Short mmCIF file of C-alpha atoms in Angstrom, two decimals:
data_model
loop_
_atom_site.label_atom_id
_atom_site.label_comp_id
_atom_site.label_asym_id
_atom_site.label_seq_id
_atom_site.Cartn_x
_atom_site.Cartn_y
_atom_site.Cartn_z
CA UNK W 1 200.61 340.42 102.04
CA UNK W 2 201.88 344.28 103.52
CA UNK W 3 199.70 344.91 100.23
CA UNK W 4 196.40 343.82 100.47
CA UNK W 5 195.23 343.81 96.20
CA UNK W 6 198.53 341.52 96.09
CA UNK W 7 197.82 339.36 98.50
CA UNK W 8 195.23 336.73 96.14
CA UNK W 9 196.88 338.17 93.06
CA UNK W 10 194.75 338.45 89.19
CA UNK W 11 194.42 340.79 86.52
CA UNK W 12 191.27 342.31 83.70
CA UNK W 13 192.10 343.91 80.89
CA UNK W 14 189.10 345.45 78.48
CA UNK W 15 189.64 347.00 74.32
CA UNK W 16 187.78 348.70 71.56
CA UNK W 17 187.44 348.05 68.38
CA UNK W 18 185.46 348.30 65.56
CA UNK W 19 181.95 348.66 67.20
CA UNK W 20 182.74 346.23 69.38
CA UNK W 21 184.83 345.94 73.11
CA UNK W 22 186.42 342.62 74.75
CA UNK W 23 186.86 342.40 78.27
CA UNK W 24 188.94 339.64 79.91
CA UNK W 25 190.48 338.31 83.25
CA UNK W 26 192.84 335.23 84.06
CA UNK W 27 191.27 332.41 86.88
CA UNK W 28 193.44 332.95 89.55
CA UNK W 29 192.66 333.40 93.14
CA UNK W 30 196.13 332.57 95.41
CA UNK W 31 196.85 332.71 99.18
CA UNK W 32 200.29 334.83 98.54
CA UNK W 33 202.37 331.71 96.33
CA UNK W 34 199.97 329.52 96.57
CA UNK W 35 197.26 328.96 94.61
CA UNK W 36 193.54 328.57 96.22
CA UNK W 37 191.39 328.18 92.00
CA UNK W 38 191.29 328.15 89.18
CA UNK W 39 188.09 328.95 88.67
CA UNK W 40 187.73 332.50 89.86
CA UNK W 41 185.98 334.73 88.00
CA UNK W 42 186.98 338.47 87.89
CA UNK W 43 184.64 339.91 84.72
CA UNK W 44 180.30 340.21 85.95
CA UNK W 45 177.95 341.65 83.43
CA UNK W 46 174.77 343.68 85.14
CA UNK W 47 172.70 343.88 82.44
CA UNK W 48 172.91 343.10 78.65
CA UNK W 49 175.30 345.98 77.79
CA UNK W 50 177.54 346.13 80.62
CA UNK W 51 180.15 344.23 81.97
CA UNK W 52 182.40 344.53 84.96
CA UNK W 53 185.90 343.68 85.50
CA UNK W 54 187.19 343.43 89.63
CA UNK W 55 190.62 342.71 90.36
CA UNK W 56 192.24 343.03 94.04
CA UNK W 57 192.00 341.62 97.75
CA UNK W 58 189.05 338.30 96.37
CA UNK W 59 186.96 339.45 99.80
CA UNK W 60 186.31 342.92 98.55
CA UNK W 61 185.66 341.53 94.86
CA UNK W 62 182.81 339.25 95.95
CA UNK W 63 181.38 341.99 97.72
CA UNK W 64 181.53 344.90 95.31
CA UNK W 65 180.26 342.06 93.05
CA UNK W 66 176.41 341.42 95.40
CA UNK W 67 176.65 345.64 95.56
CA UNK W 68 176.45 346.90 92.41
CA UNK W 69 173.91 343.74 91.69
CA UNK W 70 171.65 345.03 94.11
CA UNK W 71 172.08 348.13 93.04
CA UNK W 72 171.31 348.10 89.41
CA UNK W 73 168.98 345.44 89.43
CA UNK W 74 167.14 348.38 92.33
CA UNK W 75 167.52 350.66 89.36
CA UNK W 76 166.61 348.68 86.93
CA UNK W 77 163.41 348.65 88.87
CA UNK W 78 163.59 352.65 89.47
CA UNK W 79 163.97 352.77 86.16
CA UNK W 80 162.20 350.45 83.96
CA UNK W 81 164.93 349.81 81.93
CA UNK W 82 168.67 348.60 81.70
CA UNK W 83 171.94 350.43 82.92
CA UNK W 84 173.86 352.28 80.08
CA UNK W 85 177.47 351.70 80.64
CA UNK W 86 178.28 355.67 81.47
CA UNK W 87 175.87 355.16 84.23
CA UNK W 88 177.48 352.07 85.38
CA UNK W 89 180.41 353.73 85.18
CA UNK W 90 179.46 356.53 88.27
CA UNK W 91 177.86 354.31 90.44
CA UNK W 92 180.95 353.06 89.70
CA UNK W 93 183.07 355.51 90.68
CA UNK W 94 180.23 357.04 93.58
CA UNK W 95 180.05 353.77 95.37
CA UNK W 96 183.78 353.75 95.85
CA UNK W 97 184.47 357.28 96.76
CA UNK W 98 182.03 356.80 99.43
CA UNK W 99 184.60 354.61 101.17
CA UNK W 100 187.66 356.98 101.19
CA UNK W 101 189.04 356.82 104.11
CA UNK W 102 188.64 353.01 104.09
CA UNK W 103 188.68 351.23 100.89
CA UNK W 104 187.62 349.34 99.00
CA UNK W 105 190.75 346.85 97.86
CA UNK W 106 190.55 346.71 94.11
CA UNK W 107 190.79 348.05 90.85
CA UNK W 108 187.55 347.49 88.57
CA UNK W 109 187.61 348.71 85.04
CA UNK W 110 183.97 348.85 82.81
CA UNK W 111 183.08 347.47 79.11
CA UNK W 112 179.84 348.01 77.37
CA UNK W 113 178.37 348.73 74.11
CA UNK W 114 175.77 352.18 74.90
CA UNK W 115 172.70 350.36 73.81
CA UNK W 116 170.84 353.71 72.30
CA UNK W 117 174.14 354.84 70.64
CA UNK W 118 175.58 352.00 69.70
CA UNK W 119 179.59 353.02 70.68
CA UNK W 120 181.31 351.25 73.06
CA UNK W 121 182.41 352.47 75.87
CA UNK W 122 185.47 350.82 78.70
CA UNK W 123 186.76 353.07 81.80
CA UNK W 124 188.88 352.19 84.79
CA UNK W 125 189.00 353.27 88.16
CA UNK W 126 191.57 353.86 91.20
CA UNK W 127 190.38 352.22 94.40
CA UNK W 128 188.88 355.15 95.62
CA UNK W 129 186.76 355.85 91.84
CA UNK W 130 189.01 358.29 90.32
CA UNK W 131 187.48 357.18 86.93
CA UNK W 132 189.74 356.74 83.53
CA UNK W 133 188.46 357.56 80.36
CA UNK W 134 190.39 355.44 77.86
CA UNK W 135 190.05 355.03 74.17
CA UNK W 136 191.87 352.38 72.99
CA UNK W 137 192.04 349.83 76.67
CA UNK W 138 192.74 349.42 80.12
CA UNK W 139 193.76 347.25 81.92
CA UNK W 140 194.48 346.37 86.29
CA UNK W 141 195.76 343.89 88.70
CA UNK W 142 199.35 342.25 89.03
CA UNK W 143 200.00 341.83 85.95
CA UNK W 144 198.77 345.28 84.84
CA UNK W 145 202.70 346.63 83.99
CA UNK W 146 203.28 343.74 81.14
CA UNK W 147 199.70 344.52 80.29
CA UNK W 148 200.25 348.17 79.64
CA UNK W 149 203.35 347.10 77.34
CA UNK W 150 201.11 344.54 75.46
CA UNK W 151 198.08 346.14 74.67
CA UNK W 152 200.59 349.41 73.94
CA UNK W 153 202.15 347.26 71.02
CA UNK W 154 199.39 344.93 69.40
CA UNK W 155 196.51 347.05 70.42
CA UNK W 156 195.35 348.63 67.16
CA UNK W 157 192.17 350.75 65.58
CA UNK W 158 188.72 349.56 64.33
CA UNK W 159 190.01 346.13 64.78
CA UNK W 160 186.58 343.18 64.33
CA UNK W 161 185.11 341.48 66.52
CA UNK W 162 187.71 338.13 66.07
CA UNK W 163 190.92 339.40 65.17
CA UNK W 164 190.01 341.98 69.18
CA UNK W 165 189.19 338.86 70.71
CA UNK W 166 192.92 337.67 69.38
CA UNK W 167 194.61 340.44 69.89
CA UNK W 168 193.24 340.53 74.25
CA UNK W 169 193.65 336.72 74.17
CA UNK W 170 197.49 337.76 73.64
CA UNK W 171 197.58 340.77 75.83
CA UNK W 172 196.53 339.23 78.43
CA UNK W 173 198.12 335.43 77.95
CA UNK W 174 202.23 336.99 77.08
CA UNK W 175 201.58 339.15 80.67
CA UNK W 176 200.38 336.56 82.84
CA UNK W 177 203.52 335.05 81.40
CA UNK W 178 205.78 337.10 83.40
CA UNK W 179 202.75 336.77 86.49
CA UNK W 180 203.49 334.81 89.59
CA UNK W 181 200.36 335.83 91.14
CA UNK W 182 197.74 335.24 87.88
CA UNK W 183 197.26 332.97 85.23
CA UNK W 184 195.23 329.44 85.47
CA UNK W 185 193.36 330.00 82.60
CA UNK W 186 191.76 332.78 81.12
CA UNK W 187 188.07 333.95 80.66
CA UNK W 188 187.66 337.03 77.29
CA UNK W 189 184.01 338.31 76.68
CA UNK W 190 183.95 339.68 73.18
CA UNK W 191 180.46 342.26 73.10
CA UNK W 192 178.83 344.18 70.08
CA UNK W 193 175.80 344.43 70.11
CA UNK W 194 173.41 342.39 69.46
CA UNK W 195 175.67 339.06 70.56
CA UNK W 196 177.68 338.84 73.18
CA UNK W 197 180.64 335.80 72.84
CA UNK W 198 182.54 333.69 76.28
CA UNK W 199 185.36 332.22 75.21
CA UNK W 200 187.54 330.59 78.09
CA UNK W 201 190.90 330.03 77.76
CA UNK W 202 193.04 327.34 78.70
CA UNK W 203 196.05 329.13 78.89
CA UNK W 204 199.59 327.30 81.41
CA UNK W 205 199.21 326.00 84.06
CA UNK W 206 201.99 327.08 85.45
CA UNK H 1 199.94 324.36 112.97
CA UNK H 2 196.00 322.72 113.02
CA UNK H 3 195.08 321.01 110.07
CA UNK H 4 191.82 321.28 108.99
CA UNK H 5 191.88 319.69 105.25
CA UNK H 6 188.58 318.67 103.12
CA UNK H 7 187.94 316.80 99.89
CA UNK H 8 184.68 315.95 97.90
CA UNK H 9 184.10 312.42 97.60
CA UNK H 10 180.48 311.16 95.80
CA UNK H 11 178.04 312.02 97.01
CA UNK H 12 179.71 313.14 100.06
CA UNK H 13 182.68 315.63 101.92
CA UNK H 14 185.38 313.98 103.79
CA UNK H 15 186.62 316.75 106.74
CA UNK H 16 189.57 316.19 108.70
CA UNK H 17 190.88 318.37 111.19
CA UNK H 18 193.70 317.44 114.07
CA UNK H 19 192.78 316.81 117.43
CA UNK H 20 195.44 319.00 119.32
CA UNK H 21 194.48 322.09 120.50
CA UNK H 22 197.59 323.83 121.43
CA UNK H 23 199.05 327.14 124.15
CA UNK H 24 202.18 328.11 122.53
CA UNK H 25 204.41 325.61 122.68
CA UNK H 26 202.14 323.76 124.98
CA UNK H 27 199.76 320.45 123.85
CA UNK H 28 197.08 321.20 126.98
CA UNK H 29 194.49 319.51 125.35
CA UNK H 30 194.43 316.33 122.87
CA UNK H 31 191.16 315.01 121.81
CA UNK H 32 189.88 318.77 120.93
CA UNK H 33 187.64 318.57 118.08
CA UNK H 34 187.67 321.80 115.48
CA UNK H 35 184.16 321.72 113.64
CA UNK H 36 180.77 321.98 114.68
CA UNK H 37 177.41 320.88 112.74
CA UNK H 38 175.85 323.98 111.65
CA UNK H 39 172.98 321.98 110.35
CA UNK H 40 171.92 318.03 110.08
CA UNK H 41 173.42 318.53 106.75
CA UNK H 42 176.05 321.81 106.88
CA UNK H 43 179.26 320.69 108.80
CA UNK H 44 181.92 323.79 109.67
CA UNK H 45 185.25 323.36 110.10
CA UNK H 46 187.51 326.02 112.00
CA UNK H 47 191.30 326.92 112.44
CA UNK H 48 193.02 330.82 113.60
CA UNK H 49 192.30 333.16 117.19
CA UNK H 50 191.63 331.17 119.52
CA UNK H 51 188.73 332.12 121.84
CA UNK H 52 187.61 333.71 117.80
CA UNK H 53 186.73 330.15 117.00
CA UNK H 54 184.69 328.68 119.34
CA UNK H 55 183.22 331.83 119.35
CA UNK H 56 182.44 332.11 115.74
CA UNK H 57 181.87 328.95 115.16
CA UNK H 58 178.80 328.58 117.79
CA UNK H 59 177.39 331.77 116.18
CA UNK H 60 177.09 330.74 112.97
CA UNK H 61 176.14 327.75 114.10
CA UNK H 62 173.32 329.13 116.67
CA UNK H 63 171.71 331.81 113.74
CA UNK H 64 171.65 328.22 110.72
CA UNK H 65 170.16 326.39 113.16
CA UNK H 66 167.25 329.16 113.89
CA UNK H 67 167.26 330.04 110.81
CA UNK H 68 165.13 325.99 110.17
CA UNK H 69 163.22 325.80 113.40
CA UNK H 70 161.61 329.55 112.33
CA UNK H 71 161.33 328.25 108.32
CA UNK H 72 160.23 324.48 108.61
CA UNK H 73 163.44 324.39 106.14
CA UNK H 74 166.80 324.09 106.80
CA UNK H 75 169.46 326.06 104.51
CA UNK H 76 171.33 324.62 101.92
CA UNK H 77 175.07 324.76 102.14
CA UNK H 78 176.05 327.00 100.16
CA UNK H 79 173.06 329.41 101.05
CA UNK H 80 175.35 328.61 104.70
CA UNK H 81 178.52 329.45 103.04
CA UNK H 82 177.00 333.53 102.22
CA UNK H 83 175.61 333.83 105.00
CA UNK H 84 178.85 332.64 106.79
CA UNK H 85 181.48 335.48 104.74
CA UNK H 86 179.42 338.06 105.29
CA UNK H 87 179.97 337.96 108.85
CA UNK H 88 183.62 337.65 108.33
CA UNK H 89 182.61 340.15 105.05
CA UNK H 90 181.19 343.04 107.73
CA UNK H 91 183.70 341.67 110.83
CA UNK H 92 186.42 342.27 108.41
CA UNK H 93 186.01 346.47 109.16
CA UNK H 94 185.33 346.35 112.32
CA UNK H 95 186.78 348.20 115.17
CA UNK H 96 188.15 344.24 115.48
CA UNK H 97 187.69 341.99 112.92
CA UNK H 98 186.81 337.61 113.33
CA UNK H 99 190.93 336.18 112.87
CA UNK H 100 188.86 332.77 111.41
CA UNK H 101 189.74 330.24 108.26
CA UNK H 102 186.38 328.17 108.10
CA UNK H 103 185.93 324.76 106.09
CA UNK H 104 182.00 324.44 104.87
CA UNK H 105 181.25 320.77 103.98
CA UNK H 106 177.68 320.32 103.02
CA UNK H 107 175.64 318.30 101.13
CA UNK H 108 172.31 319.19 99.68
CA UNK H 109 169.12 317.09 99.64
CA UNK H 110 167.71 319.34 97.00
CA UNK H 111 170.65 319.14 94.67
CA UNK H 112 171.51 315.93 95.74
CA UNK H 113 174.78 317.26 96.12
CA UNK H 114 177.92 317.65 97.91
CA UNK H 115 180.19 321.48 98.27
CA UNK H 116 183.68 322.11 99.94
CA UNK H 117 183.01 325.52 100.68
CA UNK H 118 186.83 327.92 101.85
CA UNK H 119 186.69 330.71 103.54
CA UNK H 120 189.72 333.17 105.37
CA UNK H 121 189.21 335.84 107.82
CA UNK H 122 189.32 338.05 105.28
CA UNK H 123 186.32 336.44 103.83
CA UNK H 124 187.14 335.76 100.78
CA UNK H 125 184.34 332.38 99.66
CA UNK H 126 185.12 329.80 96.88
CA UNK H 127 183.82 326.34 95.95
CA UNK H 128 186.27 323.97 95.95
CA UNK H 129 187.18 319.71 95.32
CA UNK H 130 189.29 319.67 97.98
CA UNK H 131 190.97 322.02 100.27
CA UNK H 132 192.98 323.12 103.58
CA UNK H 133 194.20 325.92 105.39
CA UNK H 134 197.38 326.57 106.19
CA UNK H 135 200.26 324.90 106.60
CA UNK H 136 198.81 321.99 105.75
CA UNK H 137 197.89 322.53 102.40
CA UNK H 138 201.66 323.07 102.28
CA UNK H 139 202.07 319.82 102.11
CA UNK H 140 198.55 318.49 101.41
CA UNK H 141 198.07 320.10 97.87
CA UNK H 142 200.38 318.48 95.75
CA UNK H 143 198.66 314.80 97.19
CA UNK H 144 195.32 316.34 96.40
CA UNK H 145 196.22 317.63 92.78
CA UNK H 146 197.47 314.12 92.16
CA UNK H 147 195.41 311.93 92.90
CA UNK H 148 192.32 314.35 93.53
CA UNK H 149 189.36 312.52 90.97
CA UNK H 150 186.40 313.66 90.22
CA UNK H 151 183.64 310.94 92.08
CA UNK H 152 185.68 309.18 94.07
CA UNK H 153 183.54 306.51 96.81
CA UNK H 154 184.90 307.30 100.37
CA UNK H 155 187.20 304.43 100.30
CA UNK H 156 188.90 305.78 97.70
CA UNK H 157 188.71 309.00 99.36
CA UNK H 158 189.28 307.77 102.87
CA UNK H 159 192.52 306.47 101.40
CA UNK H 160 193.64 309.59 100.26
CA UNK H 161 192.92 310.86 103.35
CA UNK H 162 195.21 308.83 104.30
CA UNK H 163 198.18 310.01 102.65
CA UNK H 164 198.09 313.38 103.46
CA UNK H 165 197.43 312.39 107.15
CA UNK H 166 200.64 310.37 106.50
CA UNK H 167 202.70 313.42 104.47
CA UNK H 168 201.48 315.19 107.36
CA UNK H 169 203.03 313.51 110.68
CA UNK H 170 206.66 313.12 108.77
CA UNK H 171 206.95 316.38 107.01
CA UNK H 172 204.48 318.71 110.62
CA UNK H 173 207.88 319.91 112.71
CA UNK H 174 204.86 319.07 115.92
CA UNK H 175 202.68 316.32 116.42
CA UNK H 176 199.24 316.96 116.51
CA UNK H 177 198.04 314.41 117.90
CA UNK H 178 195.76 312.32 114.90
CA UNK H 179 192.51 313.85 113.27
CA UNK H 180 189.30 313.15 113.49
CA UNK H 181 187.41 312.82 110.05
CA UNK H 182 184.10 313.42 109.30
CA UNK H 183 182.09 312.65 106.43
CA UNK H 184 178.82 314.87 105.22
CA UNK H 185 176.50 313.08 103.11
CA UNK H 186 172.89 312.46 102.86
CA UNK H 187 172.69 310.36 106.21
CA UNK H 188 173.21 313.56 107.82
CA UNK H 189 177.46 314.04 109.95
CA UNK H 190 179.58 311.12 111.18
CA UNK H 191 182.71 310.35 112.40
CA UNK H 192 184.74 307.75 110.42
CA UNK H 193 187.78 308.28 112.38
CA UNK H 194 188.25 304.32 112.38
CA UNK H 195 187.74 303.98 109.03
CA UNK H 196 191.14 306.61 108.51
CA UNK H 197 193.18 304.69 111.43
CA UNK H 198 192.07 301.07 111.79
CA UNK H 199 195.01 300.65 113.68
CA UNK H 200 194.61 302.74 116.18
CA UNK H 201 190.39 301.55 116.40
CA UNK H 202 190.08 297.97 116.74
CA UNK H 203 187.25 297.78 117.11
CA UNK H 204 186.34 300.05 120.32
CA UNK H 205 184.57 303.54 120.61
CA UNK H 206 186.27 306.86 118.95
CA UNK H 207 185.33 308.40 122.56
CA UNK H 208 187.71 305.72 125.02
CA UNK H 209 190.04 305.84 122.29
CA UNK H 210 190.12 309.66 123.62
CA UNK H 211 189.42 308.82 127.02
CA UNK H 212 192.49 306.09 127.02
CA UNK H 213 194.76 309.34 125.36
CA UNK H 214 194.21 312.29 127.64
CA UNK H 215 194.72 309.90 130.30
CA UNK H 216 197.76 309.35 129.31
CA UNK H 217 198.87 313.04 129.22
CA UNK H 218 197.41 313.44 132.66
CA UNK H 219 199.75 310.59 133.95
#
């Protein structure tokens, strides 16, 4: 209860492949030990090619999702185009740092493909918006320690979309098995430059 | 130790709230209704800090009703839930947050779908088939996981509700003085406590029963 980031539970992971990225989250929303919902998605998309995973305090996940929906919609109207992942990452960073001394208790990760350069992009943040750029994978949430271990051993460079899906799913599912605050199903997004696939993993229900 | 419990049925939502109002170790009222009718098709049930609860519930009620009068159309239950969440989220980072947990049960006449939203004092809002706040959740969720089914009739829902209440009566250390049960469906909001307690309400009106109970405590 003392740590707001661990009240509701939940994890996210993003990975880079060959001309593709994957981002996945679990579906649990709990109140400490008690599971409340098994339908709580933590990955949101803003435009065609930008995805944001939000773990941490559920109320801040919902608040920030609403904030970013508003900001990206205003961006779209002002610029007459969709926001790019790199730009969105900076938007997330500055939005979080605005609340430097009363932060949102979240661990965001961004995944997407730049529509101009067609380069995959992933990055993570701490709760006050410090960006962590990565070439391989980014993890976040209550199973982040386990996810680091799984990703470190399963991930390899230049995976094709199908292989990336398997790698990402296995990493998340195995990490969730050791996390009492996560699990209860998972969602995996596979993003390539002209196709996005969303998959539901049933996973263990304990 | 207040009970707030809700479950979705076919074309409606059942909500049960305990009748005891407590301050510390004393029961100070046995006919306390912990619900407010936000608009003709949305009901809010609440628990939490004494004072905050009624204040907050009536603030939300006043604003949803005002919206109905101003725009000549009622807010949908999901819209009411979003509004409620927003108010709680704003309060959460204020000098004194509302310490109120609510269930919002509603029937949307436009989509003809019943919905049940659980919102805690942190302002996490989730739409669920069945939900409970506080200790009641620990005792009833397992029963609801086992017996709740999509598209249950009102009669089946009442039977399940009775099972939950019986479990709470046996396991909770204090007497919560029974519950009020209300249903929200296409015909609006009705008290169906008599269906859950058939022995205690032979043909009597709910209000008469209350007077008797309060009289007993006073005596």
